[in-house]
Amino acid sequence: METAAHTLEDFGYKQELKRSLKPWQMAIFGLVFMIPIAPFGIYGFLAEASNNMVPLVYAIGMFAMIFTAFSYGRMAEAFPIAGSVYAYTSRGINKHLGFMTGWAILLDYILMPTLIYVVCGASMNAIFPEVSILVWAFIFLAIVTFFNIKGIEASAKLSVVALAFEMVVYVAFVIFAVMAILKGTNDTHFTVDPIFNAKNFSLAMVMNGVSIAVLSFLGFDAISTLAEETKGGGKAVGRATISALLILGGLFIFLTWIAGCLWPDFKAFNSIDTAFYEIANLAGGKTLLTLCSTATALSWGFAALTAQVAVSRVLFSMSRDGNFPKAFSKVHPKYQTPYVATWFIAGVSLIMCVLFQSKINELTILVNFGALTSFFILNLAVIYYYKIRIKAEGIFKYVITPLIGAVIVGYVWFSLSNQAKVLGLVWLACGIVYYIILIKIFKKSAELEL
């Protein structure tokens, strides 16, 4: 049997957030979070890890994440409510595992804005050294918080502007690079070698690159946090999630193919940290180099907008169920946004920027741990809910697809550094202690209507 379409009221909630988003607006929200020009910043690392077959790495990475994206779509149809994996696991399996899944994704969502502000600050400081990293970080934080308090429509409009800007830079690079290749710059030509080169192919090396590339797709899950603000319900969330992932994958593959054709020898980079900017300089000189580096900084700033939206909705959902202070579930009477949760995240980000302004690596590994852990549990939740609880028909749809997603995510999880695992497990242990105190001392049962 299949599940019937549910409404928010079926789960004991009332409509408080403003329903105004269309599927295409949610897809843009996800694209801005994942950053269409993300390869600008990590191209050198991927080229070195994959013997210059970066498009292949992104193609495999997209294929890997699509299974988890399908799982998000399945659960969004069954439970069209804010809260993302927290809500899906709480209702698909049980509230206890749901809390821990929510706690895990909070590691991703709470630290992601901080990571973005620090990266933006560092990038802008490199361009304008007279302004410190912290000042730049605070400027981005203030702008993001202002738009998110003003309402989801304001955030959606800014997301459209952000995506348009990033695509202008994307197209500019492609045009300059194609012209350079046609002129024979660097003695290059169009070739399939960046996609697959049998002489340099090594499965181990390519998969090492995939473990890095997969992280470029983290963020598509944030679309699910907007379930109570879309006009199309759970199915719209699923369509937007899949669309964003496929579009982004195509953009990544094409961009890195052009870059690989123009610069076929990855060992010739002066530094893998600035590899893509060296390619941009070759294609269009200092003007294109400056444009690409500035765009990288600003695109991360735009991503902070969507990151803050996502975490505020998760806090809103968990607070509404009694897992966090009720204040986090308060909705602004005029703008219909969870403004207390948004201000709280802004405050946390402010403090974290001060503490982690020179520790970008530590922030990155913690973000990855939280996302991958919650993805793994989500895939299992699809199997448990659809095949064990409601016995829905469809082995491929409800067992094989999420199982493949779980295996792939599990593989990437195990490829994380030991430091990431230790710090991440400490975070989960803190969550267990907090939850025990919540249940045993404060007697919060947080029973859910299923």
GROMACS .gro file of C-alpha atoms in nm:
model
  450
    1MET     CA    1   0.000   0.000   0.000
    2GLU     CA    2   0.104   0.361  -0.059
    3THR     CA    3   0.081   0.643   0.190
    4ALA     CA    4  -0.196   0.897   0.154
    5ALA     CA    5  -0.105   1.263   0.120
    6HIS     CA    6  -0.077   1.429   0.461
    7THR     CA    7  -0.133   1.787   0.569
    8LEU     CA    8   0.042   1.975   0.847
    9GLU     CA    9  -0.267   1.949   1.066
   10ASP     CA   10  -0.255   1.567   1.043
   11PHE     CA   11   0.056   1.581   1.262
   12GLY     CA   12  -0.098   1.804   1.527
   13TYR     CA   13   0.056   2.130   1.406
   14LYS     CA   14  -0.097   2.450   1.274
   15GLN     CA   15   0.026   2.657   0.982
   16GLU     CA   16   0.247   2.932   1.127
   17LEU     CA   17   0.518   2.987   0.866
   18LYS     CA   18   0.424   3.165   0.545
   19ARG     CA   19   0.353   2.938   0.247
   20SER     CA   20   0.484   3.132  -0.051
   21LEU     CA   21   0.762   2.931  -0.218
   22LYS     CA   22   0.728   2.757  -0.553
   23PRO     CA   23   0.935   2.446  -0.644
   24TRP     CA   24   1.172   2.647  -0.866
   25GLN     CA   25   1.241   2.890  -0.579
   26MET     CA   26   1.330   2.600  -0.350
   27ALA     CA   27   1.559   2.455  -0.617
   28ILE     CA   28   1.738   2.792  -0.640
   29PHE     CA   29   1.764   2.791  -0.259
   30GLY     CA   30   1.946   2.456  -0.278
   31LEU     CA   31   2.168   2.564  -0.567
   32VAL     CA   32   2.281   2.876  -0.381
   33PHE     CA   33   2.359   2.666  -0.072
   34MET     CA   34   2.571   2.421  -0.276
   35ILE     CA   35   2.736   2.703  -0.481
   36PRO     CA   36   2.748   2.643  -0.862
   37ILE     CA   37   3.104   2.779  -0.876
   38ALA     CA   38   3.228   2.565  -0.583
   39PRO     CA   39   3.497   2.398  -0.803
   40PHE     CA   40   3.678   2.734  -0.813
   41GLY     CA   41   3.798   2.673  -0.459
   42ILE     CA   42   3.883   2.301  -0.459
   43TYR     CA   43   3.973   2.222  -0.821
   44GLY     CA   44   4.342   2.169  -0.748
   45PHE     CA   45   4.276   1.916  -0.471
   46LEU     CA   46   4.039   1.718  -0.694
   47ALA     CA   47   4.276   1.727  -0.993
   48GLU     CA   48   4.562   1.594  -0.781
   49ALA     CA   49   4.345   1.324  -0.621
   50SER     CA   50   4.199   1.199  -0.952
   51ASN     CA   51   4.488   1.238  -1.198
   52ASN     CA   52   4.309   1.535  -1.357
   53MET     CA   53   3.979   1.350  -1.413
   54VAL     CA   54   3.774   1.601  -1.214
   55PRO     CA   55   3.458   1.578  -1.432
   56LEU     CA   56   3.453   1.201  -1.374
   57VAL     CA   57   3.484   1.257  -1.001
   58TYR     CA   58   3.189   1.497  -1.000
   59ALA     CA   59   2.980   1.263  -1.215
   60ILE     CA   60   3.035   0.977  -0.970
   61GLY     CA   61   2.974   1.212  -0.677
   62MET     CA   62   2.642   1.325  -0.822
   63PHE     CA   63   2.542   0.963  -0.885
   64ALA     CA   64   2.635   0.881  -0.526
   65MET     CA   65   2.426   1.158  -0.372
   66ILE     CA   66   2.120   1.110  -0.594
   67PHE     CA   67   2.015   0.804  -0.392
   68THR     CA   68   2.008   1.004  -0.070
   69ALA     CA   69   1.821   1.281  -0.253
   70PHE     CA   70   1.558   1.024  -0.352
   71SER     CA   71   1.527   0.929   0.015
   72TYR     CA   72   1.463   1.292   0.106
   73GLY     CA   73   1.191   1.302  -0.156
   74ARG     CA   74   1.025   0.984  -0.024
   75MET     CA   75   1.017   1.108   0.335
   76ALA     CA   76   0.907   1.459   0.238
   77GLU     CA   77   0.601   1.308   0.068
   78ALA     CA   78   0.515   1.108   0.380
   79PHE     CA   79   0.592   1.388   0.627
   80PRO     CA   80   0.561   1.735   0.466
   81ILE     CA   81   0.680   1.924   0.773
   82ALA     CA   82   0.978   2.139   0.868
   83GLY     CA   83   1.263   1.970   1.049
   84SER     CA   84   1.429   1.774   0.769
   85VAL     CA   85   1.593   1.450   0.887
   86TYR     CA   86   1.489   1.514   1.247
   87ALA     CA   87   1.120   1.505   1.152
   88TYR     CA   88   1.160   1.218   0.907
   89THR     CA   89   1.344   0.989   1.148
   90SER     CA   90   1.124   1.083   1.447
   91ARG     CA   91   0.811   0.985   1.259
   92GLY     CA   92   0.957   0.719   1.033
   93ILE     CA   93   1.133   0.520   1.310
   94ASN     CA   94   1.096   0.669   1.660
   95LYS     CA   95   1.140   0.996   1.849
   96HIS     CA   96   1.460   0.886   2.028
   97LEU     CA   97   1.658   0.812   1.713
   98GLY     CA   98   1.489   1.116   1.559
   99PHE     CA   99   1.633   1.341   1.827
  100MET     CA  100   1.985   1.202   1.776
  101THR     CA  101   1.953   1.244   1.399
  102GLY     CA  102   1.841   1.603   1.452
  103TRP     CA  103   2.129   1.655   1.693
  104ALA     CA  104   2.371   1.522   1.429
  105ILE     CA  105   2.241   1.748   1.151
  106LEU     CA  106   2.260   2.045   1.387
  107LEU     CA  107   2.636   1.993   1.395
  108ASP     CA  108   2.626   2.055   1.020
  109TYR     CA  109   2.367   2.333   1.020
  110ILE     CA  110   2.493   2.530   1.321
  111LEU     CA  111   2.858   2.525   1.218
  112MET     CA  112   2.797   2.574   0.844
  113PRO     CA  113   2.708   2.945   0.876
  114THR     CA  114   3.017   3.000   1.092
  115LEU     CA  115   3.237   2.819   0.840
  116ILE     CA  116   3.092   3.029   0.559
  117TYR     CA  117   3.140   3.360   0.742
  118VAL     CA  118   3.502   3.275   0.824
  119VAL     CA  119   3.578   3.167   0.464
  120CYS     CA  120   3.411   3.483   0.330
  121GLY     CA  121   3.606   3.694   0.575
  122ALA     CA  122   3.934   3.532   0.475
  123SER     CA  123   3.860   3.573   0.104
  124MET     CA  124   3.761   3.939   0.133
  125ASN     CA  125   4.057   4.008   0.362
  126ALA     CA  126   4.286   3.881   0.087
  127ILE     CA  127   4.133   4.137  -0.149
  128PHE     CA  128   4.100   4.419   0.107
  129PRO     CA  129   4.367   4.345   0.372
  130GLU     CA  130   4.301   4.667   0.559
  131VAL     CA  131   3.970   4.517   0.683
  132SER     CA  132   4.012   4.222   0.921
  133ILE     CA  133   3.863   3.876   0.872
  134LEU     CA  134   3.634   3.920   1.172
  135VAL     CA  135   3.494   4.251   1.049
  136TRP     CA  136   3.412   4.099   0.710
  137ALA     CA  137   3.254   3.797   0.882
  138PHE     CA  138   3.035   4.024   1.097
  139ILE     CA  139   2.927   4.225   0.791
  140PHE     CA  140   2.812   3.909   0.610
  141LEU     CA  141   2.641   3.783   0.926
  142ALA     CA  142   2.446   4.108   0.973
  143ILE     CA  143   2.325   4.116   0.612
  144VAL     CA  144   2.218   3.750   0.618
  145THR     CA  145   2.032   3.785   0.948
  146PHE     CA  146   1.849   4.096   0.828
  147PHE     CA  147   1.713   3.923   0.517
  148ASN     CA  148   1.617   3.605   0.703
  149ILE     CA  149   1.425   3.795   0.972
  150LYS     CA  150   1.242   3.991   0.701
  151GLY     CA  151   1.085   3.674   0.564
  152ILE     CA  152   1.136   3.376   0.339
  153GLU     CA  153   1.024   3.577   0.036
  154ALA     CA  154   1.303   3.831   0.094
  155SER     CA  155   1.554   3.546   0.128
  156ALA     CA  156   1.417   3.380  -0.187
  157LYS     CA  157   1.454   3.703  -0.388
  158LEU     CA  158   1.812   3.750  -0.270
  159SER     CA  159   1.883   3.386  -0.361
  160VAL     CA  160   1.771   3.456  -0.719
  161VAL     CA  161   2.010   3.753  -0.735
  162ALA     CA  162   2.290   3.538  -0.590
  163LEU     CA  163   2.238   3.259  -0.842
  164ALA     CA  164   2.224   3.507  -1.131
  165PHE     CA  165   2.554   3.662  -1.020
  166GLU     CA  166   2.726   3.325  -0.986
  167MET     CA  167   2.603   3.212  -1.328
  168VAL     CA  168   2.730   3.533  -1.491
  169VAL     CA  169   3.077   3.459  -1.354
  170TYR     CA  170   3.041   3.091  -1.452
  171VAL     CA  171   2.953   3.184  -1.812
  172ALA     CA  172   3.229   3.446  -1.827
  173PHE     CA  173   3.490   3.186  -1.734
  174VAL     CA  174   3.353   2.934  -1.985
  175ILE     CA  175   3.357   3.190  -2.268
  176PHE     CA  176   3.714   3.302  -2.197
  177ALA     CA  177   3.832   2.943  -2.152
  178VAL     CA  178   3.668   2.818  -2.473
  179MET     CA  179   3.820   3.109  -2.668
  180ALA     CA  180   4.162   3.029  -2.521
  181ILE     CA  181   4.130   2.662  -2.619
  182LEU     CA  182   4.020   2.750  -2.973
  183LYS     CA  183   4.327   2.974  -3.004
  184GLY     CA  184   4.550   2.686  -2.892
  185THR     CA  185   4.660   2.863  -2.574
  186ASN     CA  186   4.891   2.643  -2.368
  187ASP     CA  187   4.897   2.409  -2.672
  188THR     CA  188   4.558   2.268  -2.571
  189HIS     CA  189   4.247   2.140  -2.746
  190PHE     CA  190   3.910   1.990  -2.664
  191THR     CA  191   3.950   1.632  -2.544
  192VAL     CA  192   3.770   1.365  -2.341
  193ASP     CA  193   4.082   1.303  -2.131
  194PRO     CA  194   3.953   1.507  -1.832
  195ILE     CA  195   3.644   1.286  -1.831
  196PHE     CA  196   3.828   0.957  -1.871
  197ASN     CA  197   4.191   0.883  -1.947
  198ALA     CA  198   4.265   0.510  -1.953
  199LYS     CA  199   4.640   0.564  -1.911
  200ASN     CA  200   4.603   0.762  -1.588
  201PHE     CA  201   4.292   0.594  -1.450
  202SER     CA  202   4.313   0.444  -1.103
  203LEU     CA  203   3.995   0.343  -0.926
  204ALA     CA  204   4.149   0.404  -0.584
  205MET     CA  205   4.261   0.755  -0.678
  206VAL     CA  206   3.932   0.847  -0.842
  207MET     CA  207   3.734   0.727  -0.541
  208ASN     CA  208   3.961   0.931  -0.317
  209GLY     CA  209   3.863   1.230  -0.526
  210VAL     CA  210   3.496   1.129  -0.504
  211SER     CA  211   3.513   1.136  -0.123
  212ILE     CA  212   3.610   1.503  -0.154
  213ALA     CA  213   3.371   1.588  -0.439
  214VAL     CA  214   3.069   1.442  -0.262
  215LEU     CA  215   3.106   1.713   0.000
  216SER     CA  216   3.042   1.976  -0.270
  217PHE     CA  217   2.686   1.843  -0.295
  218LEU     CA  218   2.609   1.882   0.076
  219GLY     CA  219   2.331   2.135   0.104
  220PHE     CA  220   2.064   1.984  -0.120
  221ASP     CA  221   1.910   1.847   0.200
  222ALA     CA  222   1.842   2.202   0.324
  223ILE     CA  223   1.554   2.225   0.076
  224SER     CA  224   1.356   1.985   0.295
  225THR     CA  225   1.359   2.236   0.583
  226LEU     CA  226   1.124   2.455   0.376
  227ALA     CA  227   0.843   2.197   0.365
  228GLU     CA  228   0.604   2.423   0.559
  229GLU     CA  229   0.677   2.724   0.339
  230THR     CA  230   0.614   2.573  -0.003
  231LYS     CA  231   0.286   2.579  -0.191
  232GLY     CA  232   0.343   2.234  -0.339
  233GLY     CA  233   0.375   2.019  -0.026
  234GLY     CA  234   0.604   1.719   0.012
  235LYS     CA  235   0.614   1.631  -0.358
  236ALA     CA  236   0.740   1.980  -0.440
  237VAL     CA  237   1.022   1.932  -0.189
  238GLY     CA  238   1.124   1.607  -0.358
  239ARG     CA  239   1.116   1.755  -0.708
  240ALA     CA  240   1.316   2.060  -0.602
  241THR     CA  241   1.577   1.845  -0.426
  242ILE     CA  242   1.636   1.615  -0.723
  243SER     CA  243   1.633   1.905  -0.972
  244ALA     CA  244   1.889   2.107  -0.774
  245LEU     CA  245   2.123   1.810  -0.743
  246LEU     CA  246   2.108   1.720  -1.115
  247ILE     CA  247   2.148   2.080  -1.232
  248LEU     CA  248   2.443   2.137  -1.001
  249GLY     CA  249   2.607   1.812  -1.108
  250GLY     CA  250   2.578   1.912  -1.474
  251LEU     CA  251   2.727   2.254  -1.403
  252PHE     CA  252   3.018   2.103  -1.209
  253ILE     CA  253   3.095   1.847  -1.481
  254PHE     CA  254   3.090   2.096  -1.769
  255LEU     CA  255   3.293   2.360  -1.584
  256THR     CA  256   3.568   2.121  -1.480
  257TRP     CA  257   3.581   1.960  -1.826
  258ILE     CA  258   3.654   2.300  -1.984
  259ALA     CA  259   3.913   2.372  -1.714
  260GLY     CA  260   4.075   2.030  -1.766
  261CYS     CA  261   4.101   2.086  -2.141
  262LEU     CA  262   4.269   2.424  -2.096
  263TRP     CA  263   4.513   2.300  -1.830
  264PRO     CA  264   4.582   1.929  -1.891
  265ASP     CA  265   4.886   1.898  -1.662
  266PHE     CA  266   4.774   1.930  -1.300
  267LYS     CA  267   5.136   1.892  -1.186
  268ALA     CA  268   5.218   2.229  -1.344
  269PHE     CA  269   5.015   2.434  -1.095
  270ASN     CA  270   5.217   2.665  -0.873
  271SER     CA  271   4.983   2.572  -0.586
  272ILE     CA  272   4.686   2.338  -0.572
  273ASP     CA  273   4.521   2.590  -0.338
  274THR     CA  274   4.495   2.844  -0.620
  275ALA     CA  275   4.482   2.603  -0.915
  276PHE     CA  276   4.156   2.724  -1.067
  277TYR     CA  277   4.260   3.087  -1.040
  278GLU     CA  278   4.577   3.003  -1.235
  279ILE     CA  279   4.354   2.859  -1.507
  280ALA     CA  280   4.136   3.171  -1.497
  281ASN     CA  281   4.448   3.387  -1.532
  282LEU     CA  282   4.557   3.183  -1.833
  283ALA     CA  283   4.214   3.217  -1.993
  284GLY     CA  284   4.136   3.582  -1.926
  285GLY     CA  285   4.425   3.745  -1.746
  286LYS     CA  286   4.415   3.927  -1.414
  287THR     CA  287   4.063   4.060  -1.476
  288LEU     CA  288   3.910   3.712  -1.494
  289LEU     CA  289   4.127   3.593  -1.205
  290THR     CA  290   4.002   3.878  -0.983
  291LEU     CA  291   3.642   3.822  -1.093
  292CYS     CA  292   3.658   3.450  -1.009
  293SER     CA  293   3.827   3.499  -0.671
  294THR     CA  294   3.582   3.774  -0.570
  295ALA     CA  295   3.288   3.563  -0.684
  296THR     CA  296   3.410   3.277  -0.468
  297ALA     CA  297   3.403   3.496  -0.159
  298LEU     CA  298   3.060   3.643  -0.235
  299SER     CA  299   2.907   3.308  -0.330
  300TRP     CA  300   2.999   3.168   0.012
  301GLY     CA  301   2.831   3.473   0.164
  302PHE     CA  302   2.514   3.399  -0.030
  303ALA     CA  303   2.531   3.037   0.086
  304ALA     CA  304   2.524   3.162   0.445
  305LEU     CA  305   2.178   3.300   0.376
  306THR     CA  306   2.038   2.955   0.297
  307ALA     CA  307   2.238   2.788   0.573
  308GLN     CA  308   2.089   3.014   0.838
  309VAL     CA  309   1.738   2.954   0.702
  310ALA     CA  310   1.789   2.578   0.724
  311VAL     CA  311   1.917   2.564   1.081
  312SER     CA  312   1.650   2.803   1.210
  313ARG     CA  313   1.380   2.571   1.068
  314VAL     CA  314   1.533   2.265   1.232
  315LEU     CA  315   1.549   2.445   1.568
  316PHE     CA  316   1.189   2.560   1.513
  317SER     CA  317   1.074   2.203   1.452
  318MET     CA  318   1.268   2.046   1.742
  319SER     CA  319   1.154   2.321   1.978
  320ARG     CA  320   0.791   2.275   1.873
  321ASP     CA  321   0.821   1.908   1.976
  322GLY     CA  322   0.959   2.000   2.319
  323ASN     CA  323   1.325   1.912   2.260
  324PHE     CA  324   1.453   2.267   2.291
  325PRO     CA  325   1.328   2.585   2.465
  326LYS     CA  326   0.984   2.684   2.336
  327ALA     CA  327   1.116   3.029   2.244
  328PHE     CA  328   1.283   2.879   1.935
  329SER     CA  329   0.940   2.793   1.793
  330LYS     CA  330   0.813   3.152   1.819
  331VAL     CA  331   0.709   3.299   1.484
  332HIS     CA  332   0.732   3.668   1.400
  333PRO     CA  333   0.377   3.813   1.388
  334LYS     CA  334   0.451   4.021   1.076
  335TYR     CA  335   0.714   3.832   0.877
  336GLN     CA  336   0.606   3.477   0.975
  337THR     CA  337   0.962   3.359   1.033
  338PRO     CA  338   1.112   3.177   1.335
  339TYR     CA  339   1.286   3.495   1.442
  340VAL     CA  340   1.405   3.382   1.788
  341ALA     CA  341   1.578   3.077   1.638
  342THR     CA  342   1.728   3.300   1.368
  343TRP     CA  343   1.864   3.550   1.623
  344PHE     CA  344   2.000   3.262   1.832
  345ILE     CA  345   2.190   3.115   1.537
  346ALA     CA  346   2.324   3.461   1.454
  347GLY     CA  347   2.451   3.493   1.812
  348VAL     CA  348   2.611   3.149   1.809
  349SER     CA  349   2.775   3.226   1.474
  350LEU     CA  350   2.909   3.552   1.612
  351ILE     CA  351   3.077   3.374   1.903
  352MET     CA  352   3.202   3.086   1.686
  353CYS     CA  353   3.355   3.327   1.433
  354VAL     CA  354   3.569   3.473   1.712
  355LEU     CA  355   3.673   3.128   1.834
  356PHE     CA  356   3.730   2.961   1.496
  357GLN     CA  357   3.848   3.244   1.270
  358SER     CA  358   4.178   3.063   1.208
  359LYS     CA  359   4.049   2.705   1.229
  360ILE     CA  360   3.865   2.649   0.903
  361ASN     CA  361   3.979   2.285   0.879
  362GLU     CA  362   3.830   2.192   1.218
  363LEU     CA  363   3.497   2.348   1.122
  364THR     CA  364   3.492   2.165   0.788
  365ILE     CA  365   3.544   1.818   0.931
  366LEU     CA  366   3.272   1.866   1.193
  367VAL     CA  367   3.023   1.989   0.932
  368ASN     CA  368   3.090   1.681   0.717
  369PHE     CA  369   3.048   1.442   1.010
  370GLY     CA  370   2.705   1.581   1.100
  371ALA     CA  371   2.572   1.575   0.744
  372LEU     CA  372   2.694   1.225   0.656
  373THR     CA  373   2.572   1.072   0.984
  374SER     CA  374   2.221   1.209   0.934
  375PHE     CA  375   2.217   1.105   0.567
  376PHE     CA  376   2.301   0.747   0.663
  377ILE     CA  377   2.018   0.729   0.918
  378LEU     CA  378   1.773   0.892   0.675
  379ASN     CA  379   1.828   0.620   0.416
  380LEU     CA  380   1.761   0.353   0.677
  381ALA     CA  381   1.449   0.542   0.788
  382VAL     CA  382   1.303   0.508   0.437
  383ILE     CA  383   1.343   0.131   0.447
  384TYR     CA  384   1.203   0.098   0.798
  385TYR     CA  385   0.904   0.325   0.747
  386TYR     CA  386   0.790   0.213   0.403
  387LYS     CA  387   0.866  -0.160   0.413
  388ILE     CA  388   0.839  -0.252   0.781
  389ARG     CA  389   0.584  -0.009   0.921
  390ILE     CA  390   0.338   0.049   0.639
  391LYS     CA  391   0.447  -0.235   0.408
  392ALA     CA  392   0.441  -0.027   0.091
  393GLU     CA  393   0.492  -0.200  -0.242
  394GLY     CA  394   0.811  -0.133  -0.436
  395ILE     CA  395   1.136  -0.313  -0.349
  396PHE     CA  396   1.350  -0.096  -0.575
  397LYS     CA  397   1.192   0.231  -0.461
  398TYR     CA  398   1.183   0.164  -0.088
  399VAL     CA  399   1.466  -0.083  -0.028
  400ILE     CA  400   1.730  -0.099  -0.302
  401THR     CA  401   1.757   0.276  -0.370
  402PRO     CA  402   1.790   0.387  -0.003
  403LEU     CA  403   2.019   0.090   0.069
  404ILE     CA  404   2.256   0.202  -0.206
  405GLY     CA  405   2.240   0.553  -0.061
  406ALA     CA  406   2.326   0.422   0.286
  407VAL     CA  407   2.621   0.217   0.157
  408ILE     CA  408   2.767   0.511  -0.038
  409VAL     CA  409   2.725   0.756   0.249
  410GLY     CA  410   2.870   0.498   0.489
  411TYR     CA  411   3.175   0.460   0.265
  412VAL     CA  412   3.233   0.837   0.260
  413TRP     CA  413   3.175   0.853   0.637
  414PHE     CA  414   3.447   0.596   0.700
  415SER     CA  415   3.684   0.793   0.475
  416LEU     CA  416   3.663   1.090   0.714
  417SER     CA  417   3.969   1.157   0.926
  418ASN     CA  418   3.998   1.005   1.272
  419GLN     CA  419   3.986   1.358   1.415
  420ALA     CA  420   3.650   1.416   1.248
  421LYS     CA  421   3.511   1.092   1.387
  422VAL     CA  422   3.635   1.155   1.739
  423LEU     CA  423   3.504   1.511   1.756
  424GLY     CA  424   3.178   1.408   1.593
  425LEU     CA  425   3.123   1.120   1.833
  426VAL     CA  426   3.190   1.354   2.125
  427TRP     CA  427   2.913   1.578   1.989
  428LEU     CA  428   2.676   1.280   1.969
  429ALA     CA  429   2.769   1.177   2.324
  430CYS     CA  430   2.679   1.528   2.442
  431GLY     CA  431   2.346   1.487   2.266
  432ILE     CA  432   2.276   1.160   2.444
  433VAL     CA  433   2.351   1.317   2.784
  434TYR     CA  434   2.127   1.616   2.704
  435TYR     CA  435   1.843   1.390   2.587
  436ILE     CA  436   1.862   1.171   2.899
  437ILE     CA  437   1.843   1.483   3.118
  438LEU     CA  438   1.551   1.608   2.908
  439ILE     CA  439   1.357   1.282   2.943
  440LYS     CA  440   1.448   1.171   3.297
  441ILE     CA  441   1.481   1.500   3.486
  442PHE     CA  442   1.258   1.742   3.297
  443LYS     CA  443   1.011   1.463   3.206
  444LYS     CA  444   0.977   1.574   2.844
  445SER     CA  445   0.804   1.294   2.658
  446ALA     CA  446   0.752   1.484   2.330
  447GLU     CA  447   0.511   1.223   2.199
  448LEU     CA  448   0.437   1.269   1.832
  449GLU     CA  449   0.116   1.220   1.641
  450LEU     CA  450   0.186   0.964   1.372
   0.00000   0.00000   0.00000
